[in-house]
Structure formats: C-alpha cells, structure tokens
mmCIF file of C-alpha atoms in Angstrom:
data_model
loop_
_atom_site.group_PDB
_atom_site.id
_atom_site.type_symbol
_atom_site.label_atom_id
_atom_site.label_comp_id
_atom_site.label_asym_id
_atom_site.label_seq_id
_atom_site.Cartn_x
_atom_site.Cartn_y
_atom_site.Cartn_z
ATOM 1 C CA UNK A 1 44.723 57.755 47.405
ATOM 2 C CA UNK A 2 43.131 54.652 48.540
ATOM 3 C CA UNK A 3 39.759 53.399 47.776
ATOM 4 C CA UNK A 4 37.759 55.401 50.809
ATOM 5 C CA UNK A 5 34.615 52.330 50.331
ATOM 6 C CA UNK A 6 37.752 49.962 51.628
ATOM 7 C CA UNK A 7 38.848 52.411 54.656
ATOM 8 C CA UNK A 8 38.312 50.468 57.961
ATOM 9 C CA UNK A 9 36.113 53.340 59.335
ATOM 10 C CA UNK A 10 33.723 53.269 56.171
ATOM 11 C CA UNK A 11 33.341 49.605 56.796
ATOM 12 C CA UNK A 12 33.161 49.832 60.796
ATOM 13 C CA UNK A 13 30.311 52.713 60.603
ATOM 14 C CA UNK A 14 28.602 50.328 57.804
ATOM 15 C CA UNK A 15 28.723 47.173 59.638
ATOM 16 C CA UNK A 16 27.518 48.986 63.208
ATOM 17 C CA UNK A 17 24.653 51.162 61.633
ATOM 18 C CA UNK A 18 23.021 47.865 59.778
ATOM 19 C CA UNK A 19 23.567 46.079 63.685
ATOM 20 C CA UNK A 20 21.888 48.520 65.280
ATOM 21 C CA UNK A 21 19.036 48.922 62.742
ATOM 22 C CA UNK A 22 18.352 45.143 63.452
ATOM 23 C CA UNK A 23 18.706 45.323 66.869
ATOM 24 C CA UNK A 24 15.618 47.916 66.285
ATOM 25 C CA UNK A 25 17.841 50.590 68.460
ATOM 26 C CA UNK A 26 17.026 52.904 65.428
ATOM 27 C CA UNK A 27 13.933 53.004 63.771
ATOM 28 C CA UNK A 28 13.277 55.150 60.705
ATOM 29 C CA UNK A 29 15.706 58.044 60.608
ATOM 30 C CA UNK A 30 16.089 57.591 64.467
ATOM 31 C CA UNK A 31 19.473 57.914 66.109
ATOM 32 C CA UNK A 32 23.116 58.976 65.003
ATOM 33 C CA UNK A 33 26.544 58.550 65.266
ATOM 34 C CA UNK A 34 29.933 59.948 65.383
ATOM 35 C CA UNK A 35 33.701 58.539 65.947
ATOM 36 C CA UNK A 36 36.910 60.870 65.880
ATOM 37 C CA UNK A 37 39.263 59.484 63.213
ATOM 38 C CA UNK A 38 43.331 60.123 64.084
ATOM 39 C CA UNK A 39 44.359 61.945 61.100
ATOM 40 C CA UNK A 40 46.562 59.417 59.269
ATOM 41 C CA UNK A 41 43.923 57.040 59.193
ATOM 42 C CA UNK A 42 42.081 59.677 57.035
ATOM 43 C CA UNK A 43 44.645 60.874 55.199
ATOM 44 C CA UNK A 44 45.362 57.531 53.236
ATOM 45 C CA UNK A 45 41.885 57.923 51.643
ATOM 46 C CA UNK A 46 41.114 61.769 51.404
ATOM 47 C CA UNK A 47 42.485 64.615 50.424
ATOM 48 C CA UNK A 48 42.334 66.592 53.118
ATOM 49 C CA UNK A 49 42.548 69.777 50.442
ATOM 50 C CA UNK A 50 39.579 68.988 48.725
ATOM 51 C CA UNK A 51 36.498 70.571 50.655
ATOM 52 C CA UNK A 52 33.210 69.520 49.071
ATOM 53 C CA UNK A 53 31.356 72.166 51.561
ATOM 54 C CA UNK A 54 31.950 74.474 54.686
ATOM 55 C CA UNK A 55 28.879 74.523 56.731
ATOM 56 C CA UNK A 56 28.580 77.013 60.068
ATOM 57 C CA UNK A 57 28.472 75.174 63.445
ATOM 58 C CA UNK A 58 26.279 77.218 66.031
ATOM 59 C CA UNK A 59 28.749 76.971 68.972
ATOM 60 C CA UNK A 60 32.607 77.221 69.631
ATOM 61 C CA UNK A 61 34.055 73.442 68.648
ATOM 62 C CA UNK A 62 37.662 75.225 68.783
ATOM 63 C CA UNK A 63 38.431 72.111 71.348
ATOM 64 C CA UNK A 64 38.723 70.027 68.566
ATOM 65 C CA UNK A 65 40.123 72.221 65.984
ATOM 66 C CA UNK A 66 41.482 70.169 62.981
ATOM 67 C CA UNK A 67 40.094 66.845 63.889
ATOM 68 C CA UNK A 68 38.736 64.690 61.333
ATOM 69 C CA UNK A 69 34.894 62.819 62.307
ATOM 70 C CA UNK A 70 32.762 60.470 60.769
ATOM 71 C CA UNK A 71 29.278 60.938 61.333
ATOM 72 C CA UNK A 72 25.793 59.770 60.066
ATOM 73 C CA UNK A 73 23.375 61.782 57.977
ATOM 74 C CA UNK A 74 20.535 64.115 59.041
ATOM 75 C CA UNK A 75 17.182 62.294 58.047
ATOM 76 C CA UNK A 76 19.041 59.538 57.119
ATOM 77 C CA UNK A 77 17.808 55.782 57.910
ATOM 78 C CA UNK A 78 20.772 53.345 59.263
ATOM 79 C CA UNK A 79 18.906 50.372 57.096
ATOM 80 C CA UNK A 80 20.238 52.476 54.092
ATOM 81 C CA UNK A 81 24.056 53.120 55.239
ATOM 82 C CA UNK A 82 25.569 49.563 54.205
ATOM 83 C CA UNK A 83 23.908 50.009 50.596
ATOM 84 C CA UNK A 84 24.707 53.565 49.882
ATOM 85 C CA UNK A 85 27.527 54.650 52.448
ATOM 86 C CA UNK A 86 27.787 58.049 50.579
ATOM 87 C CA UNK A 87 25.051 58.973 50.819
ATOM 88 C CA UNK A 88 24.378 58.961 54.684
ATOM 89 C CA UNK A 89 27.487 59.576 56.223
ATOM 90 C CA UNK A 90 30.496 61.429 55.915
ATOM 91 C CA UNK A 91 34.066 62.447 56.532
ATOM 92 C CA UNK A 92 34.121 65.951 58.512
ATOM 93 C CA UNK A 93 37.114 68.157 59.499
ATOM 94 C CA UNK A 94 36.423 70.912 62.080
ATOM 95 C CA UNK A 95 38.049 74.447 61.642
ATOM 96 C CA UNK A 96 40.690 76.272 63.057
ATOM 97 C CA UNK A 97 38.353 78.772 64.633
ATOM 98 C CA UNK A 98 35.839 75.998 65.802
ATOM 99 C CA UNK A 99 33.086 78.138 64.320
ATOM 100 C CA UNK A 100 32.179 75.836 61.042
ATOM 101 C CA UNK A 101 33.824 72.634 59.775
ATOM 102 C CA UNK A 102 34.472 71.272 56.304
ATOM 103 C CA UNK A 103 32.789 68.335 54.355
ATOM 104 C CA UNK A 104 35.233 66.532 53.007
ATOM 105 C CA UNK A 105 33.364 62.717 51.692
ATOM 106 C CA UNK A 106 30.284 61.465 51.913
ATOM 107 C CA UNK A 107 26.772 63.895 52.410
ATOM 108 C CA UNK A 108 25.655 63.546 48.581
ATOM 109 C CA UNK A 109 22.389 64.905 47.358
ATOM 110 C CA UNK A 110 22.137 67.574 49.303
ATOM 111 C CA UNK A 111 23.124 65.520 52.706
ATOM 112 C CA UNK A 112 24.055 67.032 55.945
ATOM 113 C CA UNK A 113 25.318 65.854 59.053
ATOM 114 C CA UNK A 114 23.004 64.523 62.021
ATOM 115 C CA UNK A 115 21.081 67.667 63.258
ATOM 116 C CA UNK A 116 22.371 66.392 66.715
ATOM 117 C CA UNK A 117 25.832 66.929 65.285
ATOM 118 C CA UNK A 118 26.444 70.157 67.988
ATOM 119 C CA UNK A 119 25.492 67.681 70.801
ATOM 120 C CA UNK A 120 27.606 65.235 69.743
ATOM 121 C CA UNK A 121 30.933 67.634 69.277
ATOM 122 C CA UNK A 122 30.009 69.245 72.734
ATOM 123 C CA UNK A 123 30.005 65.480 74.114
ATOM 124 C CA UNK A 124 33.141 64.531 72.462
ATOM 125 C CA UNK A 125 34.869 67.855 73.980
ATOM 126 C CA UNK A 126 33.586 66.767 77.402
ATOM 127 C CA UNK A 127 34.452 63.317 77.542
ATOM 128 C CA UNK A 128 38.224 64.318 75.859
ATOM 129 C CA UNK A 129 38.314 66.218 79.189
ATOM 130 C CA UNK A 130 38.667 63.581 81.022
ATOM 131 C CA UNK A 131 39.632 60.857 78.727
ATOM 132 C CA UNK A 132 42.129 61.227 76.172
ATOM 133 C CA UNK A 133 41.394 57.996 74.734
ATOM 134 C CA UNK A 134 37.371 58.687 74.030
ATOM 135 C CA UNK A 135 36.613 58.674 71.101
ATOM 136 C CA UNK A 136 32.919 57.534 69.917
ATOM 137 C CA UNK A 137 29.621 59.445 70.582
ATOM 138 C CA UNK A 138 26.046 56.725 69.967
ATOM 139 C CA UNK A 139 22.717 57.774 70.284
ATOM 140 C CA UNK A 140 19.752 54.948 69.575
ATOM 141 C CA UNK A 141 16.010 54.308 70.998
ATOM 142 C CA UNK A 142 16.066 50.988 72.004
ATOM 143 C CA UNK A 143 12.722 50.784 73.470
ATOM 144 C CA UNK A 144 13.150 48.853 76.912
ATOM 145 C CA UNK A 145 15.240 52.130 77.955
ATOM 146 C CA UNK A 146 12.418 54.371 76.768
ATOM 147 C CA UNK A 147 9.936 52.306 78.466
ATOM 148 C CA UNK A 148 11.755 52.286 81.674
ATOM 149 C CA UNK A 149 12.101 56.335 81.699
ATOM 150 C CA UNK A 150 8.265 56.526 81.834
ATOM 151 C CA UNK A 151 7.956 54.348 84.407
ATOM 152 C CA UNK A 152 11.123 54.677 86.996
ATOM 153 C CA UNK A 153 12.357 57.343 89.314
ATOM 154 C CA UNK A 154 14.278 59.941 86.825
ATOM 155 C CA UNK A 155 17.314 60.136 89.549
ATOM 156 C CA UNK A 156 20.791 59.157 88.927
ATOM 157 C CA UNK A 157 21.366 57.063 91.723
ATOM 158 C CA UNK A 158 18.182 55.266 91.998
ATOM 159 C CA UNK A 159 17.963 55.008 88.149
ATOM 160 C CA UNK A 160 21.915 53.200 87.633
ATOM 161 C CA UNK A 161 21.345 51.122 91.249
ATOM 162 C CA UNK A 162 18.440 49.755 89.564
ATOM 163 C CA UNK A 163 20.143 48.706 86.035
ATOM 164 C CA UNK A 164 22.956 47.644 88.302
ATOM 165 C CA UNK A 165 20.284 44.700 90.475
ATOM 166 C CA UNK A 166 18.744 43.858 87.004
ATOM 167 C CA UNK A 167 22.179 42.174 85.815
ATOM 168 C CA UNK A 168 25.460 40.479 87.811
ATOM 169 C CA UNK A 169 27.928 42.275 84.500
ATOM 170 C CA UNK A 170 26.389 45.911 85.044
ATOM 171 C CA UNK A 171 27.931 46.945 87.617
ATOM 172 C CA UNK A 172 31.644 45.814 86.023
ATOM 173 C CA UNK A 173 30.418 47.040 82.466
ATOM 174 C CA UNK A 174 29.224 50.719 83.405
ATOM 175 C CA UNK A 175 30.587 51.014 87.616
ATOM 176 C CA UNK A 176 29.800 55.138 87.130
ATOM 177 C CA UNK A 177 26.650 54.421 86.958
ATOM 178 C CA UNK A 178 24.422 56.510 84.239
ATOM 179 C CA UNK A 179 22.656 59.728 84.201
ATOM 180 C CA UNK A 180 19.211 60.685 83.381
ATOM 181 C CA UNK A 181 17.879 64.117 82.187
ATOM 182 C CA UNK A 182 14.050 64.879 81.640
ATOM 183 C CA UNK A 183 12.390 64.837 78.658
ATOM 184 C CA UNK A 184 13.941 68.100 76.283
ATOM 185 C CA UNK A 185 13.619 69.555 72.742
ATOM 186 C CA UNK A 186 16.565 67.582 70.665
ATOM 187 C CA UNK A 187 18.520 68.763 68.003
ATOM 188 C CA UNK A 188 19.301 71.751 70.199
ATOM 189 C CA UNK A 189 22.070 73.782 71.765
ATOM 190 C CA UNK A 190 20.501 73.491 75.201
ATOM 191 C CA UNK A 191 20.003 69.460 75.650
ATOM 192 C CA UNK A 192 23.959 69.355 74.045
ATOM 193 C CA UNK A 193 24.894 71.537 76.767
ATOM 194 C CA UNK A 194 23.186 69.628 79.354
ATOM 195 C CA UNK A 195 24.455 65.864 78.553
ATOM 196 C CA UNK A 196 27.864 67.240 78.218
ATOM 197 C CA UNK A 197 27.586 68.185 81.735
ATOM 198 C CA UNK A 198 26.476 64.555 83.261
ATOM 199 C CA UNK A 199 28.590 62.845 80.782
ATOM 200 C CA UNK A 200 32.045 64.186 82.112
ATOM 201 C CA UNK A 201 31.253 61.637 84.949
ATOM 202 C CA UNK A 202 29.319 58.993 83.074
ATOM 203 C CA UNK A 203 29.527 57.033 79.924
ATOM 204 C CA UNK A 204 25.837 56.940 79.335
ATOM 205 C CA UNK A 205 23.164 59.809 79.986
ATOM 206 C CA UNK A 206 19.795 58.954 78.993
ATOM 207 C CA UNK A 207 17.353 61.424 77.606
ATOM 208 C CA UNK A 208 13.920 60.585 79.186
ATOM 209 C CA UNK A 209 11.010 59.616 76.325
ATOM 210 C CA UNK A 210 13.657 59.692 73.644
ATOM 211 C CA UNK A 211 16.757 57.331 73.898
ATOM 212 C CA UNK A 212 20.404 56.805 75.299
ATOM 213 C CA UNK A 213 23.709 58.943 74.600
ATOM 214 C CA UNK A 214 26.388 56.676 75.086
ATOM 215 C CA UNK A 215 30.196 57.674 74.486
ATOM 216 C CA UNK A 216 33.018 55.367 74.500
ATOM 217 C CA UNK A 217 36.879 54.647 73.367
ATOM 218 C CA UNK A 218 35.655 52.819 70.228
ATOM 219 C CA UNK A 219 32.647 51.214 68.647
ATOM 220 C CA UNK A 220 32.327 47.997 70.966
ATOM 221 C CA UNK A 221 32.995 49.679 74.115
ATOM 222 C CA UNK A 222 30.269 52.179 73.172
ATOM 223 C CA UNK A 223 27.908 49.295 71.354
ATOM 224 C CA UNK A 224 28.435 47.249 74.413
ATOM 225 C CA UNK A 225 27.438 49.839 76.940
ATOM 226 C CA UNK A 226 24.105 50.435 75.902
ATOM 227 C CA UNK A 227 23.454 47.226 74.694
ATOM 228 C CA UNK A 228 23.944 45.841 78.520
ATOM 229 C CA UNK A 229 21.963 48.584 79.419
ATOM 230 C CA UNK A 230 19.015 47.869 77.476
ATOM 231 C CA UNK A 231 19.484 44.508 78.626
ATOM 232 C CA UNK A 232 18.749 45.137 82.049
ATOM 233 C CA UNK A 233 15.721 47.751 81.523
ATOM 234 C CA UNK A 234 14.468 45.239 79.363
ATOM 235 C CA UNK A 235 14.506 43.392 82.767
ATOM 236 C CA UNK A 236 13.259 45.400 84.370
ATOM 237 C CA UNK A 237 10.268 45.914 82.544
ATOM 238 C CA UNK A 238 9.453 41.867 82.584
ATOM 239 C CA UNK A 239 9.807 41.956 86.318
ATOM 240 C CA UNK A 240 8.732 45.236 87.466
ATOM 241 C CA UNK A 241 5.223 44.299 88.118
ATOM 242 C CA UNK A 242 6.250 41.183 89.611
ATOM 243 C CA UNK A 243 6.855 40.826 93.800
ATOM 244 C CA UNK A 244 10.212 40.131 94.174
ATOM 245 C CA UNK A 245 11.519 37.097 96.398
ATOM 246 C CA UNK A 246 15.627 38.030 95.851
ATOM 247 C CA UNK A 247 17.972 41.035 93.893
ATOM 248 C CA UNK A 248 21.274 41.213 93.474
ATOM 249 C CA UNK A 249 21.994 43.214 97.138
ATOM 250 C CA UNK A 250 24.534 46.002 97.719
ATOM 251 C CA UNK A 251 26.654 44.285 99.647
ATOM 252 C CA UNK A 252 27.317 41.710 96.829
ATOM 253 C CA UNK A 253 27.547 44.209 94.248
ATOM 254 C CA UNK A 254 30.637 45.587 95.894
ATOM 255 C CA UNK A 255 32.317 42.359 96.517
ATOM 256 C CA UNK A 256 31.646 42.715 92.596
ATOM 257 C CA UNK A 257 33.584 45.430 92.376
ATOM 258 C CA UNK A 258 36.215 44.168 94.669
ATOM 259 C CA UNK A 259 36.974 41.131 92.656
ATOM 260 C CA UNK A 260 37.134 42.810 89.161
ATOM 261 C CA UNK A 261 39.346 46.004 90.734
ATOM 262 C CA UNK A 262 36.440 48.392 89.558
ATOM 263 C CA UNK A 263 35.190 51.720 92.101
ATOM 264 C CA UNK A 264 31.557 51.971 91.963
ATOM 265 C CA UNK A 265 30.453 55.540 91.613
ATOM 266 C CA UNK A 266 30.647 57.183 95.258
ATOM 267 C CA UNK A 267 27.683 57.425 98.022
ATOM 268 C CA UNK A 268 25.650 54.524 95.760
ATOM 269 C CA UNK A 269 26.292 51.715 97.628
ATOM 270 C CA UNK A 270 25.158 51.435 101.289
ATOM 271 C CA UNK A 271 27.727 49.604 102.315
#
C-alpha cells in the first residue's frame, strides 16, 4: 500500500481545514467536513479489509452503500488537522445495509466522526439526487453570514436577491440562489432532514445563528461558494445602515445571466 499521509485527499482535507481555520470560518472545534472518495483512489492507500471500528449510524444511509468518505473529527479543532491528520479525520466506508459504517484510517484516541456526520450523509444523498457529480458537503461560521441572519428577512428569495445586489459574480457563482432555515438544535436527525430538503435545489442552505452548509462537486467549487457568499453579507453588513444612492438592479442582473448562459432561480427576478 501507499503511504496514506501522501494520498491527495489526506493532503487536500489538510491544506483546506488549516485555510479555513485562518479565514476564521471555524473557530474552536466549530464546523466540519466531508468529501466522497471514488473507490480506487482509496484503495491505493487502505485496505479496505482492515476495519479499525463499526460504529451505528441513526438513519438509513443505504443510498450510499459501499462508498468510501473522508470526514473531520467530532470535537476536533481544524488548526490541529495539518499537524496531526490522524488524529482528526478519517477514512469511512458505509455498509451494505446503510445502518452503520466502518472506520477504516484516521479517528485515533478514541476519535469519532463529526457529530453532524448524519446531516452530512443525508445531504450528500440529496444532492447525488440530482447531481451525479456532487461530491463535497462544508459547514463553517464565518461570521458576516451569522451576522446577517440576525439582522435580514429569513426568506429564500429576499435573503439570495440580497447576496445577489451585494456583488456583480453572485449571481454567476450561486444563480439558485440559497436557502435559509431558522435557528435549530444541530447535531440532530431533524435539522439533517430539513437542509436535505432545501439543498436538492440549492448549493448553500444557511442555518440561522449558526453557519452555512454548502455542498459542491469538489473542494473549490464548495470553498468558493461560501466564500463569495460571505463576501457579500460581509457587504452587506458595512452598508446596511447606510442610505443607498445605487444597487446592482434586476434588470441588470439578468442581462448577467444572459451573457454567462446561467438561469437564475425562477419567480426571483422581476423582470
């Protein structure tokens, strides 16, 4: 086998973690990731025979029976990833039944997966759905976001056409716009269920007082999304107190749209 420190996921999910720790998206223990690995990838560096641990999952992941993940650590801080990789994170397989999953690298000391880890394979089932491509799941606090859910309308439309005046690339970057759900217990079953619901249209759902969800077809796409849209709440939040004399209007955010081939998400633009 090769050396799994050298595997181009170990390094990817070191080298994002440490970025998004200085980009103070995720202080403490805050935030988690995971990214679906295709199985050859894996297989250079693990043994896909040697199970560390089976741990019980507390919903039906049969969708993605047999796929191998990556994911962070539960209580785990992203400053500490780079430094000690195995430690907190780790290679996961999920079972045949979809009812637990196998640890297969990575979680030592007693480690664990993120506690949002259900959310996360709920999200990944959803977006698969209706992507076959998908492929990353992100969740970070960047505050600018947080900020903006305490003090904006907590509505889809009037939430994205917001983000979308704030900055000419949002409406190319994320033209579905996002989706917002009120403030919830996390960690749960029930907040899992209900971003997997909004993001089967969306890329981004954003959980009011608490942080973003994003989910994309590999770490940039997904690092990019919600970095451009904490740009614009961080915007926003310089501006919002501040009388306007000119926005971005709707009209010109569809000739947006028309240049760079992109549909805006339906009934948002008066136009």
């Amino acid at each position: 086998m090769n050396n799994i420190f050298e595997a181009p996921f170990v390094r990817e999910m070191c080298h994002i973690t440490a970025n998004m720790y200085r980009m103070g998206w995720d202080e403490r223990n805050g935030g988690n990731i995971s990214w679906i690995l295709e199985n050859d990838a894996v297989e250079q560096y693990l043994d896909p025979s040697h199970v560390l641990r089976t741990l019980p999952l507390s919903f039906d992941a049969s969708a993605l029976a047999g796929r191998y993940l990556i994911v962070t650590g539960t209580g785990r801080y992203f400053r500490n990833v780079e430094r000690c990789p195995q430690d907190n994170m780790g290679v996961i397989r999920i079972a045949a039944d979809g009812k637990s999953y196998d640890i297969l690298w990575g979680f030592e000391n007693g480690g664990r997966p993120t506690s949002e880890l259900p959310t996360h394979l709920m999200n990944h089932i959803a977006r698969l759905s209706v992507d076959p491509a998908h492929r990353v799941v992100m969740h970070c606090h960047p505050a600018n976001t947080l900020a903006m859910t305490y003090v904006h309308e907590l509505d889809d439309r009037a939430f994205t056409k917001t983000l979308w005046q704030m900055c000419t690339e949002c409406i190319v970057v994320f033209p579905e716009g996002v989706s917002v759900l009120p403030w919830m217990v996390c960690g749960t079953n029930e907040i899992g269920e209900a971003t997997a619901e909004k993001i089967k249209d969306v890329r981004v759902v954003l959980w009011a007082a608490h942080g973003i969800f994003g989910a994309g077809r590999d770490m940039d796409e997904t690092f990019g999304l919600i970095e451009t849209v904490e740009k614009a709440a961080e915007i926003y939040i310089k501006i919002m107190n501040t009388p306007w004399k000119q926005s971005i209007t709707d009209a010109e955010l569809a000739a947006l749209c028309k240049e760079f081939k992109l549909t805006p998400r339906a009934g948002y633009l008066d136009v």
